[in-house]
mmCIF file of C-alpha atoms in Angstrom:
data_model
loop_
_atom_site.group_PDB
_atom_site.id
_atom_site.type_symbol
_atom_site.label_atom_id
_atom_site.label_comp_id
_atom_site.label_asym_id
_atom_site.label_seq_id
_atom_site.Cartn_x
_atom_site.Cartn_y
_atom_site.Cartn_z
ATOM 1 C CA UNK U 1 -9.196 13.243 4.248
ATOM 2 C CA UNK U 2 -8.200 10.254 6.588
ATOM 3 C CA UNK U 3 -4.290 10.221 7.254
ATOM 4 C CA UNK U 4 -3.888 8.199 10.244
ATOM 5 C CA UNK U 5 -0.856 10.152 12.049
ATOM 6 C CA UNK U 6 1.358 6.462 12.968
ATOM 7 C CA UNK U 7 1.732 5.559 9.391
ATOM 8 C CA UNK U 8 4.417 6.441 6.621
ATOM 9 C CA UNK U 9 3.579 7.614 3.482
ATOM 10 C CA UNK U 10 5.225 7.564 0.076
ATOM 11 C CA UNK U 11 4.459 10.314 -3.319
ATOM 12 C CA UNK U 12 2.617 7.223 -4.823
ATOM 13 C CA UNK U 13 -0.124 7.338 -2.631
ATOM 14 C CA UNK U 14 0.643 3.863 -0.396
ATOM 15 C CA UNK U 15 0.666 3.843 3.121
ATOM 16 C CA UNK U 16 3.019 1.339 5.642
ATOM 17 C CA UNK U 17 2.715 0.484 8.913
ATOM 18 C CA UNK U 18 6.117 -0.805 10.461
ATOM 19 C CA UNK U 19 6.058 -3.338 13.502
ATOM 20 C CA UNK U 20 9.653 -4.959 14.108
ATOM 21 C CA UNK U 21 10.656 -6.385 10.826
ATOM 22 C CA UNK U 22 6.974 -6.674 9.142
ATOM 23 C CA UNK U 23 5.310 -4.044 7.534
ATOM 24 C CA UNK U 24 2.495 -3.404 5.986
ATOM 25 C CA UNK U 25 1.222 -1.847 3.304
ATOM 26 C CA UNK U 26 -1.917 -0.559 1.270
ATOM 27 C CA UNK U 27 -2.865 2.148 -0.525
ATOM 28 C CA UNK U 28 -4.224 5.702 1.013
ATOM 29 C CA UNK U 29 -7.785 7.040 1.671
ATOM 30 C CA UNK U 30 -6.718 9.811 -1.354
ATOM 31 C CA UNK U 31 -6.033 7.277 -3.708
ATOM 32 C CA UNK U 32 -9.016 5.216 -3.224
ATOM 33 C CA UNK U 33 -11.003 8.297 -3.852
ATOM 34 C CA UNK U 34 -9.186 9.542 -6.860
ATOM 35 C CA UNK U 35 -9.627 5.470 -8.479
ATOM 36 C CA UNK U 36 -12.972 5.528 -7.569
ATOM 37 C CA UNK U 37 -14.639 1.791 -7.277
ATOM 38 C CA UNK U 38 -12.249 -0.662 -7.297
ATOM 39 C CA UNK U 39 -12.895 -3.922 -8.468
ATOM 40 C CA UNK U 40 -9.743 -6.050 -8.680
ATOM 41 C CA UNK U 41 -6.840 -6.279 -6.889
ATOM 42 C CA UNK U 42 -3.244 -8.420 -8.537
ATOM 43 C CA UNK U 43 -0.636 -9.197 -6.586
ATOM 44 C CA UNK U 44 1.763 -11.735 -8.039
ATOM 45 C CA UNK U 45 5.208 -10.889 -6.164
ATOM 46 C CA UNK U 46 4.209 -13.092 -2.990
ATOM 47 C CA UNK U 47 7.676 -15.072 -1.805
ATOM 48 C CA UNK U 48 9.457 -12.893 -4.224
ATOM 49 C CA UNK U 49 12.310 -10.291 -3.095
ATOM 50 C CA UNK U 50 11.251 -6.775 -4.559
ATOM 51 C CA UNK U 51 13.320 -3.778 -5.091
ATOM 52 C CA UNK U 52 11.717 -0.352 -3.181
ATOM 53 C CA UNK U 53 10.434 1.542 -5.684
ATOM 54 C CA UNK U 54 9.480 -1.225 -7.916
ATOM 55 C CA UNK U 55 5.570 -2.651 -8.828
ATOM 56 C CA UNK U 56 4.169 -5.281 -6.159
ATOM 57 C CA UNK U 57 1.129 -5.594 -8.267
ATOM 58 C CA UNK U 58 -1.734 -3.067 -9.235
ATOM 59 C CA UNK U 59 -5.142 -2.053 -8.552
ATOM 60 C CA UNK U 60 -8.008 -1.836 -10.890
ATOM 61 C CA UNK U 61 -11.265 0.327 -10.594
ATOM 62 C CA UNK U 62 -13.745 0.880 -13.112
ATOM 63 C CA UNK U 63 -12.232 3.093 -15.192
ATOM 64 C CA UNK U 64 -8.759 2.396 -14.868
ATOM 65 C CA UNK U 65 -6.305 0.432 -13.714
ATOM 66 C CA UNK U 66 -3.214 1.795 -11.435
ATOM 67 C CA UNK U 67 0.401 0.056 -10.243
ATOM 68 C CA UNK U 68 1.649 -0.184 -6.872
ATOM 69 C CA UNK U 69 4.850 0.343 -5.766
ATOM 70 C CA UNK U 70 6.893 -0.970 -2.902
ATOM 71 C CA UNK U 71 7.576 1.661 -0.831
ATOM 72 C CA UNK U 72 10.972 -0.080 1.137
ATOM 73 C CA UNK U 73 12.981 -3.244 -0.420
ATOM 74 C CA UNK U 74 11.879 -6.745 1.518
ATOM 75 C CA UNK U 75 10.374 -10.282 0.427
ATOM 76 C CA UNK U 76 6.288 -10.317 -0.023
ATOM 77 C CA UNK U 77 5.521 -12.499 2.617
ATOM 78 C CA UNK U 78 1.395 -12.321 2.672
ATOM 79 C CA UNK U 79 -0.777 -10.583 0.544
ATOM 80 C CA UNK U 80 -4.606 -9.989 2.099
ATOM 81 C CA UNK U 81 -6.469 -12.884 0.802
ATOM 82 C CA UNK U 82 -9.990 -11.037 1.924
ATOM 83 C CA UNK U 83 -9.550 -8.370 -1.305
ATOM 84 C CA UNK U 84 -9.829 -11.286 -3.472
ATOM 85 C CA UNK U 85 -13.634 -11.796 -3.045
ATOM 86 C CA UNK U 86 -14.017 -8.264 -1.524
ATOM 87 C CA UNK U 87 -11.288 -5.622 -3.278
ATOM 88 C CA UNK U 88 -14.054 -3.275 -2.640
ATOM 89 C CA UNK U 89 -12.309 -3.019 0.991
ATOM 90 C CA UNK U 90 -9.837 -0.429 -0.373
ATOM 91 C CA UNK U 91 -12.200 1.714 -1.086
ATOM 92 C CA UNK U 92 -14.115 1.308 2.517
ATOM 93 C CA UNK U 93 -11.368 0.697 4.816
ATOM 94 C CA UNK U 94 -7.959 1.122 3.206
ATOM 95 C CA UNK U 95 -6.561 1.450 6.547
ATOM 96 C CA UNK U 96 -8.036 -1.577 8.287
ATOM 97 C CA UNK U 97 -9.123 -4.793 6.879
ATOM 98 C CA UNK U 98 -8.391 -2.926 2.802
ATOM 99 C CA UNK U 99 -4.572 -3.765 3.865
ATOM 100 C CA UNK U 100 -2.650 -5.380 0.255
ATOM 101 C CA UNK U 101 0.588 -7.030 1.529
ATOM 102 C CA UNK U 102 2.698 -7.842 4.478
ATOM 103 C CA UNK U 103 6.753 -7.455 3.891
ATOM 104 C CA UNK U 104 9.222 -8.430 5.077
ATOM 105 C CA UNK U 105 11.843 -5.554 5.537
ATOM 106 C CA UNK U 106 15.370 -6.079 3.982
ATOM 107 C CA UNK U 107 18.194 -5.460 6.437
ATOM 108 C CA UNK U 108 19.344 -2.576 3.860
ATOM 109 C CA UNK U 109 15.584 -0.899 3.746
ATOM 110 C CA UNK U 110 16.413 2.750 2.338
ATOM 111 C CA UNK U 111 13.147 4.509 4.816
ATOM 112 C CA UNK U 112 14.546 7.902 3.729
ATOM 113 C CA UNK U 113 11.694 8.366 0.703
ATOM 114 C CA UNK U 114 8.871 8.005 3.718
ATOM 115 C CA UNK U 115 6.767 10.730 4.901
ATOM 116 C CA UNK U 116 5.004 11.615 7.935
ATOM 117 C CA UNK U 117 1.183 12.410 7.948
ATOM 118 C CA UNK U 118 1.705 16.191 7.865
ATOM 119 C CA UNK U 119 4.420 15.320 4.696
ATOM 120 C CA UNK U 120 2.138 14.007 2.921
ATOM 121 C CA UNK U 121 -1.205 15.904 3.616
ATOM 122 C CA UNK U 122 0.854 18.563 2.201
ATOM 123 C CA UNK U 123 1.698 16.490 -1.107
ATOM 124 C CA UNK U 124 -2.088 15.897 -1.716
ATOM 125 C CA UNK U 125 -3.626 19.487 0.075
#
């Protein structure tokens, strides 16, 4: 299992990546495998402020259909326009070009709920 060791983690299975005030966000290599083929990816909270801990949008595979949650509180600034004609990138390279959004973080960003690599290889075994 593929937990790159410089990202956070969160119980829900996404992954951020923090640089200055950006960050962002997709879901892990575990959760791509436990969807299976995904096939559609919604994100309608671009330009919107979101809560940390609330849905950003949701993933669907082929036999179900899963919500993602925004790991820290910020405003959706970008979401990865390449999933729209290729959501299959999740499932190839959800730590590369399978990114979902970028966010901006909110001065008041609560990081406590992130975990480390090791944190969260223990979470999934």
């Amino acid at each position: 299992m593929n937990t790159p060791s410089e990202l956070k983690y969160t119980k829900d299975h996404e992954w951020v990546k923090i640089e200055g005030n950006v960050a962002t966000i997709g879901i892990t290599d575990f959760a791509q495998g436990e969807l299976g083929d995904i096939v559609y990816v919604d994100v309608d909270t671009v330009d919107d402020d979101v809560n940390g801990g609330d849905v950003f949008g949701s993933v669907e595979a082929v036999k179900t259909v899963s919500d993602l949650f925004l790991p820290i509180s910020g405003k959706v600034i970008e979401f990865n326009a390449g999933l729209e004609d290729q959501p299959e990138l999740l499932n190839s390279d959800p730590y590369g070009d399978g990114w979902i959004i970028k966010l901006e973080i909110a001065e008041d960003a609560d990081y406590s709920e992130l975990l480390t690599a090791e944190e969260y290889q223990a979470i999934i075994g």
